């Protein structure tokens, strides 16, 4: 029974990932942008003027079309390359754009917007990423200092 259960779980995981990475599929998403200077998950330095993005599940190197319909300005679109992990699950956002990509679609003033994303291509041989753990605090995180209070026990 156990090997059968393992096979079923593996098949479900493969089907889920396969559907999620399907090219040509357009889906609604919530986008934000980031502009801090830092290193990204691929190890390279973040280029805020680059046309890149962070996504939780798409493999690095994937190309994604992001469309934003700004009221009164029509639709703008940009093709980004996924080169970072993110956004964190608790933010309820689906994709973080670089500052350059956000400027191209005109979302800087709003900050967080509803978009439509379409996966254009996924690198050959792409596998599910396991190095994007959002439950771990960033290396630079320091817990606030809290002095110990002596107890009278």
PDB file of C-alpha atoms in Angstrom:
ATOM      1  CA  UNK A   1       0.000   0.000   0.000  1.00  0.00           C
ATOM      2  CA  UNK A   2       2.831   2.421   0.836  1.00  0.00           C
ATOM      3  CA  UNK A   3       4.582   2.226  -2.615  1.00  0.00           C
ATOM      4  CA  UNK A   4       1.225   2.787  -4.311  1.00  0.00           C
ATOM      5  CA  UNK A   5       0.589   5.866  -2.161  1.00  0.00           C
ATOM      6  CA  UNK A   6       4.080   7.216  -2.950  1.00  0.00           C
ATOM      7  CA  UNK A   7       3.480   6.759  -6.693  1.00  0.00           C
ATOM      8  CA  UNK A   8       0.126   8.535  -6.470  1.00  0.00           C
ATOM      9  CA  UNK A   9       1.683  11.473  -4.587  1.00  0.00           C
ATOM     10  CA  UNK A  10       4.502  11.722  -7.129  1.00  0.00           C
ATOM     11  CA  UNK A  11       2.017  11.729 -10.011  1.00  0.00           C
ATOM     12  CA  UNK A  12      -0.106  14.435  -8.385  1.00  0.00           C
ATOM     13  CA  UNK A  13       3.003  16.566  -7.794  1.00  0.00           C
ATOM     14  CA  UNK A  14       4.172  16.101 -11.391  1.00  0.00           C
ATOM     15  CA  UNK A  15       0.732  16.978 -12.764  1.00  0.00           C
ATOM     16  CA  UNK A  16       0.499  20.062 -10.558  1.00  0.00           C
ATOM     17  CA  UNK A  17       3.922  21.332 -11.575  1.00  0.00           C
ATOM     18  CA  UNK A  18       3.312  20.509 -15.214  1.00  0.00           C
ATOM     19  CA  UNK A  19       0.075  22.478 -15.303  1.00  0.00           C
ATOM     20  CA  UNK A  20       1.603  25.373 -13.453  1.00  0.00           C
ATOM     21  CA  UNK A  21       4.475  25.627 -15.917  1.00  0.00           C
ATOM     22  CA  UNK A  22       2.307  25.241 -19.023  1.00  0.00           C
ATOM     23  CA  UNK A  23       3.283  27.842 -21.602  1.00  0.00           C
ATOM     24  CA  UNK A  24       0.641  29.959 -23.293  1.00  0.00           C
ATOM     25  CA  UNK A  25      -1.640  29.866 -20.247  1.00  0.00           C
ATOM     26  CA  UNK A  26      -2.816  33.318 -19.049  1.00  0.00           C
ATOM     27  CA  UNK A  27      -3.918  33.788 -15.459  1.00  0.00           C
ATOM     28  CA  UNK A  28      -4.818  36.676 -13.158  1.00  0.00           C
ATOM     29  CA  UNK A  29      -2.172  37.644 -10.596  1.00  0.00           C
ATOM     30  CA  UNK A  30      -1.267  40.290  -8.052  1.00  0.00           C
ATOM     31  CA  UNK A  31       2.008  42.078  -8.804  1.00  0.00           C
ATOM     32  CA  UNK A  32       4.265  44.342  -6.796  1.00  0.00           C
ATOM     33  CA  UNK A  33       7.766  45.636  -7.399  1.00  0.00           C
ATOM     34  CA  UNK A  34      10.981  45.853  -5.455  1.00  0.00           C
ATOM     35  CA  UNK A  35      13.940  48.185  -5.804  1.00  0.00           C
ATOM     36  CA  UNK A  36      16.363  47.539  -2.937  1.00  0.00           C
ATOM     37  CA  UNK A  37      19.965  46.779  -3.853  1.00  0.00           C
ATOM     38  CA  UNK A  38      20.711  43.211  -2.848  1.00  0.00           C
ATOM     39  CA  UNK A  39      21.721  39.817  -4.134  1.00  0.00           C
ATOM     40  CA  UNK A  40      19.033  37.599  -5.559  1.00  0.00           C
ATOM     41  CA  UNK A  41      18.477  33.850  -5.328  1.00  0.00           C
ATOM     42  CA  UNK A  42      20.437  33.119  -8.508  1.00  0.00           C
ATOM     43  CA  UNK A  43      23.511  34.626  -6.830  1.00  0.00           C
ATOM     44  CA  UNK A  44      23.804  37.614  -9.148  1.00  0.00           C
ATOM     45  CA  UNK A  45      23.457  41.211  -7.984  1.00  0.00           C
ATOM     46  CA  UNK A  46      19.978  42.698  -8.361  1.00  0.00           C
ATOM     47  CA  UNK A  47      19.730  45.204 -11.235  1.00  0.00           C
ATOM     48  CA  UNK A  48      16.806  47.486 -10.431  1.00  0.00           C
ATOM     49  CA  UNK A  49      16.761  48.766 -14.011  1.00  0.00           C
ATOM     50  CA  UNK A  50      16.681  45.247 -15.459  1.00  0.00           C
ATOM     51  CA  UNK A  51      13.513  43.663 -16.795  1.00  0.00           C
ATOM     52  CA  UNK A  52      13.297  40.766 -14.369  1.00  0.00           C
ATOM     53  CA  UNK A  53      10.946  39.333 -11.763  1.00  0.00           C
ATOM     54  CA  UNK A  54      10.656  37.015  -8.790  1.00  0.00           C
ATOM     55  CA  UNK A  55       8.198  34.108  -8.735  1.00  0.00           C
ATOM     56  CA  UNK A  56       7.647  31.382  -6.148  1.00  0.00           C
ATOM     57  CA  UNK A  57       7.382  28.367  -8.449  1.00  0.00           C
ATOM     58  CA  UNK A  58       8.526  29.153 -11.984  1.00  0.00           C
ATOM     59  CA  UNK A  59      12.094  27.995 -12.720  1.00  0.00           C
ATOM     60  CA  UNK A  60      14.856  30.561 -13.114  1.00  0.00           C
ATOM     61  CA  UNK A  61      15.205  31.641 -16.735  1.00  0.00           C
ATOM     62  CA  UNK A  62      11.472  31.377 -17.481  1.00  0.00           C
ATOM     63  CA  UNK A  63      10.078  34.191 -19.624  1.00  0.00           C
ATOM     64  CA  UNK A  64       6.734  35.661 -18.541  1.00  0.00           C
ATOM     65  CA  UNK A  65       4.490  38.247 -20.211  1.00  0.00           C
ATOM     66  CA  UNK A  66       2.959  40.615 -17.633  1.00  0.00           C
ATOM     67  CA  UNK A  67      -0.046  42.712 -18.724  1.00  0.00           C
ATOM     68  CA  UNK A  68      -1.432  45.602 -16.717  1.00  0.00           C
ATOM     69  CA  UNK A  69      -4.564  47.486 -17.711  1.00  0.00           C
ATOM     70  CA  UNK A  70      -4.276  50.916 -16.139  1.00  0.00           C
ATOM     71  CA  UNK A  71      -7.623  52.736 -15.974  1.00  0.00           C
ATOM     72  CA  UNK A  72      -7.641  55.573 -18.499  1.00  0.00           C
ATOM     73  CA  UNK A  73      -4.307  54.550 -20.040  1.00  0.00           C
ATOM     74  CA  UNK A  74      -5.068  51.251 -21.759  1.00  0.00           C
ATOM     75  CA  UNK A  75      -3.034  48.079 -21.437  1.00  0.00           C
ATOM     76  CA  UNK A  76       0.728  47.944 -21.088  1.00  0.00           C
ATOM     77  CA  UNK A  77       2.830  44.798 -21.185  1.00  0.00           C
ATOM     78  CA  UNK A  78       6.389  43.696 -20.491  1.00  0.00           C
ATOM     79  CA  UNK A  79       8.252  40.406 -20.917  1.00  0.00           C
ATOM     80  CA  UNK A  80      10.318  39.582 -17.818  1.00  0.00           C
ATOM     81  CA  UNK A  81      12.834  36.857 -17.012  1.00  0.00           C
ATOM     82  CA  UNK A  82      12.410  35.038 -13.683  1.00  0.00           C
ATOM     83  CA  UNK A  83      15.681  35.286 -11.750  1.00  0.00           C
ATOM     84  CA  UNK A  84      14.635  35.376  -8.090  1.00  0.00           C
ATOM     85  CA  UNK A  85      12.433  33.667  -5.504  1.00  0.00           C
ATOM     86  CA  UNK A  86       9.406  35.445  -4.173  1.00  0.00           C
ATOM     87  CA  UNK A  87       7.201  37.030  -3.212  1.00  0.00           C
ATOM     88  CA  UNK A  88       6.696  35.520   0.244  1.00  0.00           C
ATOM     89  CA  UNK A  89       3.454  33.556   0.533  1.00  0.00           C
ATOM     90  CA  UNK A  90       2.039  35.644   3.362  1.00  0.00           C
ATOM     91  CA  UNK A  91       2.008  38.755   1.126  1.00  0.00           C
ATOM     92  CA  UNK A  92      -0.770  37.346  -1.080  1.00  0.00           C
ATOM     93  CA  UNK A  93       1.163  38.512  -4.164  1.00  0.00           C
ATOM     94  CA  UNK A  94       2.067  36.300  -7.091  1.00  0.00           C
ATOM     95  CA  UNK A  95       4.965  38.080  -8.779  1.00  0.00           C
ATOM     96  CA  UNK A  96       7.499  40.768  -7.791  1.00  0.00           C
ATOM     97  CA  UNK A  97       8.729  42.869 -10.694  1.00  0.00           C
ATOM     98  CA  UNK A  98      12.025  44.746 -10.844  1.00  0.00           C
ATOM     99  CA  UNK A  99      11.800  48.525 -10.774  1.00  0.00           C
ATOM    100  CA  UNK A 100      12.582  48.652 -14.522  1.00  0.00           C
ATOM    101  CA  UNK A 101       9.738  46.265 -15.376  1.00  0.00           C
ATOM    102  CA  UNK A 102       7.317  48.138 -13.092  1.00  0.00           C
ATOM    103  CA  UNK A 103       8.203  51.418 -14.826  1.00  0.00           C
ATOM    104  CA  UNK A 104       7.520  49.894 -18.243  1.00  0.00           C
ATOM    105  CA  UNK A 105       3.949  48.975 -17.347  1.00  0.00           C
ATOM    106  CA  UNK A 106       3.301  52.151 -15.329  1.00  0.00           C
ATOM    107  CA  UNK A 107       2.562  50.706 -11.883  1.00  0.00           C
ATOM    108  CA  UNK A 108       5.015  52.657  -9.721  1.00  0.00           C
ATOM    109  CA  UNK A 109       2.416  54.971  -8.202  1.00  0.00           C
ATOM    110  CA  UNK A 110       0.058  52.134  -7.294  1.00  0.00           C
ATOM    111  CA  UNK A 111       2.709  49.750  -5.931  1.00  0.00           C
ATOM    112  CA  UNK A 112       0.520  46.616  -5.918  1.00  0.00           C
ATOM    113  CA  UNK A 113      -1.763  45.948  -8.891  1.00  0.00           C
ATOM    114  CA  UNK A 114      -3.843  43.246 -10.536  1.00  0.00           C
ATOM    115  CA  UNK A 115      -2.205  41.920 -13.696  1.00  0.00           C
ATOM    116  CA  UNK A 116      -2.481  38.999 -16.098  1.00  0.00           C
ATOM    117  CA  UNK A 117       0.581  36.809 -16.509  1.00  0.00           C
ATOM    118  CA  UNK A 118       1.377  34.351 -19.269  1.00  0.00           C
ATOM    119  CA  UNK A 119       4.293  31.933 -19.192  1.00  0.00           C
ATOM    120  CA  UNK A 120       5.998  32.257 -22.576  1.00  0.00           C
ATOM    121  CA  UNK A 121       8.851  29.782 -22.062  1.00  0.00           C
ATOM    122  CA  UNK A 122      10.411  27.541 -19.448  1.00  0.00           C
ATOM    123  CA  UNK A 123      14.048  26.412 -19.747  1.00  0.00           C
ATOM    124  CA  UNK A 124      14.530  22.879 -21.055  1.00  0.00           C
ATOM    125  CA  UNK A 125      15.018  20.360 -18.259  1.00  0.00           C
ATOM    126  CA  UNK A 126      13.613  22.739 -15.616  1.00  0.00           C
ATOM    127  CA  UNK A 127      12.909  21.172 -12.267  1.00  0.00           C
ATOM    128  CA  UNK A 128      10.957  22.337  -9.241  1.00  0.00           C
ATOM    129  CA  UNK A 129      13.063  24.722  -7.137  1.00  0.00           C
ATOM    130  CA  UNK A 130      13.823  23.650  -3.604  1.00  0.00           C
ATOM    131  CA  UNK A 131      16.106  26.526  -2.584  1.00  0.00           C
ATOM    132  CA  UNK A 132      13.329  29.075  -1.976  1.00  0.00           C
ATOM    133  CA  UNK A 133      12.358  28.610   1.658  1.00  0.00           C
ATOM    134  CA  UNK A 134      10.174  31.489   2.814  1.00  0.00           C
ATOM    135  CA  UNK A 135       9.902  30.209   6.368  1.00  0.00           C
ATOM    136  CA  UNK A 136      13.540  31.094   7.050  1.00  0.00           C
ATOM    137  CA  UNK A 137      14.327  34.652   8.088  1.00  0.00           C
ATOM    138  CA  UNK A 138      16.753  36.580   5.872  1.00  0.00           C
ATOM    139  CA  UNK A 139      20.416  36.364   6.905  1.00  0.00           C
ATOM    140  CA  UNK A 140      20.486  40.063   7.801  1.00  0.00           C
ATOM    141  CA  UNK A 141      17.491  39.757  10.151  1.00  0.00           C
ATOM    142  CA  UNK A 142      18.243  40.663  13.749  1.00  0.00           C
ATOM    143  CA  UNK A 143      15.699  40.053  16.442  1.00  0.00           C
ATOM    144  CA  UNK A 144      14.947  43.181  18.459  1.00  0.00           C
ATOM    145  CA  UNK A 145      16.840  43.429  21.742  1.00  0.00           C
ATOM    146  CA  UNK A 146      14.706  42.451  24.692  1.00  0.00           C
ATOM    147  CA  UNK A 147      16.309  42.701  28.094  1.00  0.00           C
ATOM    148  CA  UNK A 148      15.726  39.766  30.401  1.00  0.00           C
ATOM    149  CA  UNK A 149      13.574  40.500  33.374  1.00  0.00           C
ATOM    150  CA  UNK A 150      14.616  38.725  36.548  1.00  0.00           C
ATOM    151  CA  UNK A 151      11.876  36.610  37.953  1.00  0.00           C
ATOM    152  CA  UNK A 152      11.178  36.389  41.671  1.00  0.00           C
ATOM    153  CA  UNK A 153      10.497  32.664  41.656  1.00  0.00           C
TER     154      UNK A 153
END
